[in-house]
PDB file of C-alpha atoms in Angstrom:
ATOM      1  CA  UNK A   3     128.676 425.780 129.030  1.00  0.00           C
ATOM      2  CA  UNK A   4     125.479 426.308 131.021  1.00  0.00           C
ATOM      3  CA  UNK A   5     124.814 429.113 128.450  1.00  0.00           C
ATOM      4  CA  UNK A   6     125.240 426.550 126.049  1.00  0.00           C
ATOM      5  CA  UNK A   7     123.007 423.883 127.286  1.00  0.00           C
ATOM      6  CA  UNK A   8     119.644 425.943 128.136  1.00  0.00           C
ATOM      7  CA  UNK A   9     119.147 427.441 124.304  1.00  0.00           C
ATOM      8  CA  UNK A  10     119.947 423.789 123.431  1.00  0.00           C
ATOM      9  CA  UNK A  11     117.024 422.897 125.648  1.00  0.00           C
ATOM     10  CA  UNK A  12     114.345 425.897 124.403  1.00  0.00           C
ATOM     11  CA  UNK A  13     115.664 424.699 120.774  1.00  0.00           C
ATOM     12  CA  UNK A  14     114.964 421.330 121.875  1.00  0.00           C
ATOM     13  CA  UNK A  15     111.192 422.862 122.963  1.00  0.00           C
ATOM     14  CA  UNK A  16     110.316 424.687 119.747  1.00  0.00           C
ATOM     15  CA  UNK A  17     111.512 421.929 117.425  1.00  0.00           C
ATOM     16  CA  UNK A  18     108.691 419.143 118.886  1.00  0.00           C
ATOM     17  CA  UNK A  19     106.664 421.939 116.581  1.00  0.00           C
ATOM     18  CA  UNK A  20     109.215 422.952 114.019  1.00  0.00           C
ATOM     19  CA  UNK A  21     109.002 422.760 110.751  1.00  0.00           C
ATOM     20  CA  UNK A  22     111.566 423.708 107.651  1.00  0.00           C
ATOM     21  CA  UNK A  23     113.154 421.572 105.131  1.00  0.00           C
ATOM     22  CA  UNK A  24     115.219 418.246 104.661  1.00  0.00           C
ATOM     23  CA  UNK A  25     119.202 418.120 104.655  1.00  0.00           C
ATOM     24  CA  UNK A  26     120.371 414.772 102.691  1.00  0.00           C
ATOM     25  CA  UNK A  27     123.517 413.292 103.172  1.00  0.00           C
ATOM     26  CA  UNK A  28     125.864 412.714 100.433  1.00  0.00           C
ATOM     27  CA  UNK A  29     126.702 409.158  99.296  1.00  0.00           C
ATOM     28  CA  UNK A  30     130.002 408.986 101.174  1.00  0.00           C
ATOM     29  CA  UNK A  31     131.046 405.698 102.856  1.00  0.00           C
ATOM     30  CA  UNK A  32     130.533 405.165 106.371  1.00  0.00           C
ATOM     31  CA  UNK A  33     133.026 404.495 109.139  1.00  0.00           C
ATOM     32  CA  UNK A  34     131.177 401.227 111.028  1.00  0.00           C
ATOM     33  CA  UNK A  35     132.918 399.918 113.813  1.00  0.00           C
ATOM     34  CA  UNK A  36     130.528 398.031 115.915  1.00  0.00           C
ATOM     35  CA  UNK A  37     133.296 397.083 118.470  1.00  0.00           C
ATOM     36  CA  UNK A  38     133.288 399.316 122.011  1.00  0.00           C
ATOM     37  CA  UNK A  39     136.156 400.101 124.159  1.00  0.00           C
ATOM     38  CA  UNK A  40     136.131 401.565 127.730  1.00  0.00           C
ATOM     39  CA  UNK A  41     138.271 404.550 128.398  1.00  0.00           C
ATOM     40  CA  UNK A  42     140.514 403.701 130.913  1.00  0.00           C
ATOM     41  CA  UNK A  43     141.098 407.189 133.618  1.00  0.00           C
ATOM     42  CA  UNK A  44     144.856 406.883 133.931  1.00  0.00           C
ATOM     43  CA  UNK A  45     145.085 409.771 132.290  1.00  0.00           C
ATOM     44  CA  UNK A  46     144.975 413.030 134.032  1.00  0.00           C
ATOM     45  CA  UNK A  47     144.422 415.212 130.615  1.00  0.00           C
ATOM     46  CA  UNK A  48     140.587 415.100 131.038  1.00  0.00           C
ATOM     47  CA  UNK A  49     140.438 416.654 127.103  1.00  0.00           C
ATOM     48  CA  UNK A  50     142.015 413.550 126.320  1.00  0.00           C
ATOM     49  CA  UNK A  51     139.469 411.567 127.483  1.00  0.00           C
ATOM     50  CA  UNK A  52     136.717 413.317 126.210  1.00  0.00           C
ATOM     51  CA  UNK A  53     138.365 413.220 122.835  1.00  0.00           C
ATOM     52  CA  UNK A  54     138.681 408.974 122.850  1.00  0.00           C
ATOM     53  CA  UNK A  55     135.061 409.445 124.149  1.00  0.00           C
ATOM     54  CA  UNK A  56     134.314 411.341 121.114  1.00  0.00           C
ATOM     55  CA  UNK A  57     136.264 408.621 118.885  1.00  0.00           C
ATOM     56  CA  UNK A  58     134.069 406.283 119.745  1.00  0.00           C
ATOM     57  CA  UNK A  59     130.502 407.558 118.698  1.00  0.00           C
ATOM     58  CA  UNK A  60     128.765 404.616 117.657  1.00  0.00           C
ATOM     59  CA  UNK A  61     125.213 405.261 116.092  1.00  0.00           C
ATOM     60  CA  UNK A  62     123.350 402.438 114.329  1.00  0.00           C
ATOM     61  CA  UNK A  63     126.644 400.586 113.601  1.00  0.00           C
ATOM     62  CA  UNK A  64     128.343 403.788 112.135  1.00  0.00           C
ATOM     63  CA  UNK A  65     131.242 405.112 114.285  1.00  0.00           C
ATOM     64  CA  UNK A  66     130.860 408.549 114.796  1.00  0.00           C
ATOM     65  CA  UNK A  67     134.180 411.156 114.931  1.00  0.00           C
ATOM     66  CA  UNK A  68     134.544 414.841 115.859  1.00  0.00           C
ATOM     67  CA  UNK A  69     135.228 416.802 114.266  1.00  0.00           C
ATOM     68  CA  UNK A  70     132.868 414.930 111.348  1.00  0.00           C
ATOM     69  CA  UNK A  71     130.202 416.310 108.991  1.00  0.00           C
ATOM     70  CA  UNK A  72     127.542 415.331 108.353  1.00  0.00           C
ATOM     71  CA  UNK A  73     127.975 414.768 104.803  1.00  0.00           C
ATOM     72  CA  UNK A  74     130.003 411.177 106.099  1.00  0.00           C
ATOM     73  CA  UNK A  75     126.853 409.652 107.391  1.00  0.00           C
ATOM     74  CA  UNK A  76     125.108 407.187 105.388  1.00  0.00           C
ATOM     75  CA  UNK A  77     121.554 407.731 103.140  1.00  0.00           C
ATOM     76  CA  UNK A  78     119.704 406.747 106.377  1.00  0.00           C
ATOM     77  CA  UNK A  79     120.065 409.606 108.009  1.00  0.00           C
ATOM     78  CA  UNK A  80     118.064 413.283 107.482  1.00  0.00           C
ATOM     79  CA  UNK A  81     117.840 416.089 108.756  1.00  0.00           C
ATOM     80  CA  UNK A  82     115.071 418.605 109.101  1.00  0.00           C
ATOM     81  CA  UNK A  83     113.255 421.419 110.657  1.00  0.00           C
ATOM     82  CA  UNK A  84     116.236 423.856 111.143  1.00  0.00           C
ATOM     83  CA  UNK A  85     116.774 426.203 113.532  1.00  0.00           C
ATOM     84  CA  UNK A  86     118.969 429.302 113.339  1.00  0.00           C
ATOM     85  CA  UNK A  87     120.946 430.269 116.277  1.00  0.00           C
ATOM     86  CA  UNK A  88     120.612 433.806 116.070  1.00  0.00           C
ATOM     87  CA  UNK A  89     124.636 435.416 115.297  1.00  0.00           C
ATOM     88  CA  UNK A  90     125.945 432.198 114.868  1.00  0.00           C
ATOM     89  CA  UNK A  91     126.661 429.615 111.437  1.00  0.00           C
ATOM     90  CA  UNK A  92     125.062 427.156 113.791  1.00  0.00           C
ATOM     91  CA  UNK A  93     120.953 425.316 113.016  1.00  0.00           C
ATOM     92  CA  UNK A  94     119.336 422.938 115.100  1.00  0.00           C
ATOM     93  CA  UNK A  95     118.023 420.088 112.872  1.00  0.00           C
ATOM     94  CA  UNK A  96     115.508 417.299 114.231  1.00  0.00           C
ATOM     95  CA  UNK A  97     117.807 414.055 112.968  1.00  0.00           C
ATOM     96  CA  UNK A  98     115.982 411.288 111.377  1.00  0.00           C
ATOM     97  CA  UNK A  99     117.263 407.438 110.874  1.00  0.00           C
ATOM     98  CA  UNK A 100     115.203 405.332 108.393  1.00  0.00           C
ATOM     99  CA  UNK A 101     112.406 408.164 108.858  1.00  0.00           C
ATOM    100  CA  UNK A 102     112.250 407.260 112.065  1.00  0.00           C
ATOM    101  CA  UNK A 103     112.923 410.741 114.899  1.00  0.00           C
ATOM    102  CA  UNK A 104     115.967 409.888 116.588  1.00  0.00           C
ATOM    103  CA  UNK A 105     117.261 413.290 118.553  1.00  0.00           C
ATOM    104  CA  UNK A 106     118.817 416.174 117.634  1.00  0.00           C
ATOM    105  CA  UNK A 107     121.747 417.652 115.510  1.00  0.00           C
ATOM    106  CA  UNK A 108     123.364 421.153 115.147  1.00  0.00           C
ATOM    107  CA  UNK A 109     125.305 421.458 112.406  1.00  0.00           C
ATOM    108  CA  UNK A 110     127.108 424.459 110.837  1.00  0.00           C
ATOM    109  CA  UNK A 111     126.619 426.305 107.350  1.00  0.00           C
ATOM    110  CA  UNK A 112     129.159 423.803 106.287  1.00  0.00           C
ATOM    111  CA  UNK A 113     127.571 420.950 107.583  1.00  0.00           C
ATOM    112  CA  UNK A 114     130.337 419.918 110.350  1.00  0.00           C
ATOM    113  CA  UNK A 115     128.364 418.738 113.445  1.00  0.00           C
ATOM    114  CA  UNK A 116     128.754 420.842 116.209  1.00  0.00           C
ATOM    115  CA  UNK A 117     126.272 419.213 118.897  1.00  0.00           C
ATOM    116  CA  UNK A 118     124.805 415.516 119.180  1.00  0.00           C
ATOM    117  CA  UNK A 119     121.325 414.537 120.874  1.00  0.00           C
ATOM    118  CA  UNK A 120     120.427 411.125 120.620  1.00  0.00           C
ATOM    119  CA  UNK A 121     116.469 410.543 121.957  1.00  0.00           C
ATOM    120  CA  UNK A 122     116.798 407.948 125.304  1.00  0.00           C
ATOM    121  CA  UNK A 123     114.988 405.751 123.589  1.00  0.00           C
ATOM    122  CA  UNK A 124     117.754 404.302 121.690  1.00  0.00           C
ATOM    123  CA  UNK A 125     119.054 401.026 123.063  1.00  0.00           C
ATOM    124  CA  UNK A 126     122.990 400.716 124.011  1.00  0.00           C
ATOM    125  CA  UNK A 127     123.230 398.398 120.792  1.00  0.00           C
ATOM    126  CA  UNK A 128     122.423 401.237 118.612  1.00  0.00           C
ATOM    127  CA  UNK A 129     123.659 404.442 120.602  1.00  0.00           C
ATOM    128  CA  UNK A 130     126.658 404.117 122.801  1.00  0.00           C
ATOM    129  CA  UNK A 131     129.841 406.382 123.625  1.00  0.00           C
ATOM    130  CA  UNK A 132     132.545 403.877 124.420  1.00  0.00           C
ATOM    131  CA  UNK A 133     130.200 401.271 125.675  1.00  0.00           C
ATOM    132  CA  UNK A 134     128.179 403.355 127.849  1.00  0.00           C
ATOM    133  CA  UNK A 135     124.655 404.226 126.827  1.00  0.00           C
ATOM    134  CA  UNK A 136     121.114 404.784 128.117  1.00  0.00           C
ATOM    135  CA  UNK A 137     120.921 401.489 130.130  1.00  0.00           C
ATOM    136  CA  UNK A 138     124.333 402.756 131.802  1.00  0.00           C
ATOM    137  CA  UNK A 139     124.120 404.419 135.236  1.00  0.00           C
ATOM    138  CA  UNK A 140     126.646 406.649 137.642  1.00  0.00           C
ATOM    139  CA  UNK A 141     128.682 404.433 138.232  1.00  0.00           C
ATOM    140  CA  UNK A 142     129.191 402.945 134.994  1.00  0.00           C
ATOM    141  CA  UNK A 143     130.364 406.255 133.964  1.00  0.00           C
ATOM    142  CA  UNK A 144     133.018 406.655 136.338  1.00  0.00           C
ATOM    143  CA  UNK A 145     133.911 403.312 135.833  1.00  0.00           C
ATOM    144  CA  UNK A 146     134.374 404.267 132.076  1.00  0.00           C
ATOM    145  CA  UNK A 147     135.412 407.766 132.314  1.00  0.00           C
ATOM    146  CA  UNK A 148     136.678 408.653 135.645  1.00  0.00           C
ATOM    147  CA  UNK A 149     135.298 411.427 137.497  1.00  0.00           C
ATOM    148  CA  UNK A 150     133.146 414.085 135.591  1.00  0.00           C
ATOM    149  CA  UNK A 151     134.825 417.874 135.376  1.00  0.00           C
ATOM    150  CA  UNK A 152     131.419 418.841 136.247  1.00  0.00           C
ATOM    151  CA  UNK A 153     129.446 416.758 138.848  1.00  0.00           C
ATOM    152  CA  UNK A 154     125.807 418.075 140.084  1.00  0.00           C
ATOM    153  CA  UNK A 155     122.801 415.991 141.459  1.00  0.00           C
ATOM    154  CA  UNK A 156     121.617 415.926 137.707  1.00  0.00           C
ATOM    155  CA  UNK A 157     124.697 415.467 135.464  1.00  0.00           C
ATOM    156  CA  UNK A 158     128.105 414.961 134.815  1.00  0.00           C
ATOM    157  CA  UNK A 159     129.833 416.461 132.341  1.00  0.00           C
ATOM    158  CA  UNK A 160     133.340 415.515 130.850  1.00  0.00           C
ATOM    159  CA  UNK A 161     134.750 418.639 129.153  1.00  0.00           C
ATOM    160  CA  UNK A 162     136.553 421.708 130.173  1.00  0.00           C
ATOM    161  CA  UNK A 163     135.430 423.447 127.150  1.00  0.00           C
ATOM    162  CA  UNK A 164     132.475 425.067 126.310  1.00  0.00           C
ATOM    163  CA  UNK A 165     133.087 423.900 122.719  1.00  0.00           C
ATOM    164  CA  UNK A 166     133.765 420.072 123.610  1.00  0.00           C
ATOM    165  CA  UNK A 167     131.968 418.460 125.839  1.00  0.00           C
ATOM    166  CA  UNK A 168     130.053 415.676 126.995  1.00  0.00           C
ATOM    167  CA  UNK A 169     126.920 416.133 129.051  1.00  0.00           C
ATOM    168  CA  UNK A 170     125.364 413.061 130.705  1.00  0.00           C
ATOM    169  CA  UNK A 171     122.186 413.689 132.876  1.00  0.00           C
ATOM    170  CA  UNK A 172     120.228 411.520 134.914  1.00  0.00           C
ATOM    171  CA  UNK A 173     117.138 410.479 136.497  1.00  0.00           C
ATOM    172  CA  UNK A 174     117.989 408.753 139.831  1.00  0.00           C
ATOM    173  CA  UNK A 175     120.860 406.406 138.634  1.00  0.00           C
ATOM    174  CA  UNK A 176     120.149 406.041 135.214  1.00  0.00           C
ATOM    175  CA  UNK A 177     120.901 408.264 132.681  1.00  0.00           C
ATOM    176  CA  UNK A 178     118.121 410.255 131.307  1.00  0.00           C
ATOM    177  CA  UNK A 179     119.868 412.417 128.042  1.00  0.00           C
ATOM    178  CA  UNK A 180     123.686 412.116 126.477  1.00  0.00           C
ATOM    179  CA  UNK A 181     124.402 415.477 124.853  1.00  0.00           C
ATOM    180  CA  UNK A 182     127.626 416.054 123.172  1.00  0.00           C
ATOM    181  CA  UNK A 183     129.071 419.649 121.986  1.00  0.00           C
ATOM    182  CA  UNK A 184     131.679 419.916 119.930  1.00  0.00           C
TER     183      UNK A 184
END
């Protein structure tokens, strides 16, 4: 995973310059389920959890599901500015709602979404995994979610996979970035 998450991060870099062209969205309906339910830990199948933590996606009232493409989400959203991943089916697109820069989106040749960054500058009410978003801290999250697979000064990660995962990082208590691979 940690190969994963540092040409995520250079990607991440290069876009803030990036240029290329628009993806649209077809005119499918959306999912929208503005309702959020915490993830009780009972389980000890940790890829469960991650996949009811996937389930419930919500971005600006649309619920998100992997796998998904993008193709599903509404007119809002764009994408732009891709990014090959050099022997891979796999572009790094900056993601756009209303026009406005929300994050980041890799999606494959087929347009199924295959990784998820959502700027911290998104409030809960429009960004959330299960509940928890950027206004969440540590402890929120293990309320939620139980204890991480992965647990280091700066992150947690839920995941045993280093195709699905989740990837929350923090500054001090707070959590600074929600990445999610899939």
């Amino acid at each position: 995973m940690k190969k994963r998450i540092l040409p995520i991060f250079l990607i991440t870099i290069t876009l803030l310059v990036g240029c290329g062209h628009d993806v649209k969205p077809s005119d499918k309906d959306s999912i929208i389920d503005t309702t959020s339910e915490t993830i009780g830990t009972t389980s000890s199948d940790t890829q469960d959890i991650v996949q009811k933590m996937l389930d419930n996606v919500i971005l600006y009232n649309e619920k998100i599901s992997f796998p998904s493409s993008f193709d599903s989400f509404s007119d809002d959203y764009t994408a732009a500015n891709a990014i090959l991943y050099d022997g891979s089916d796999i572009s790094t697109y900056t993601l756009y709602y209303k026009d406005k820069n929300i994050g980041f989106i890799d999606l494959s040749n087929n347009n199924y979404i295959r990784g998820l960054y959502i700027d911290d500058d998104i409030p809960n009410s429009d960004f959330s995994i299960s509940g928890i978003g950027y206004n969440s801290c540590r402890s929120d999250i293990i309320n939620a979610f139980g204890e991480p697979d992965e647990k280091t000064e700066t992150s947690y990660t839920y995941g045993n996979s280093e195709s699905i995962c989740i990837v929350f990082s923090f500054n001090d208590e707070k959590i600074r970035s929600i990445k999610i691979f899939y």
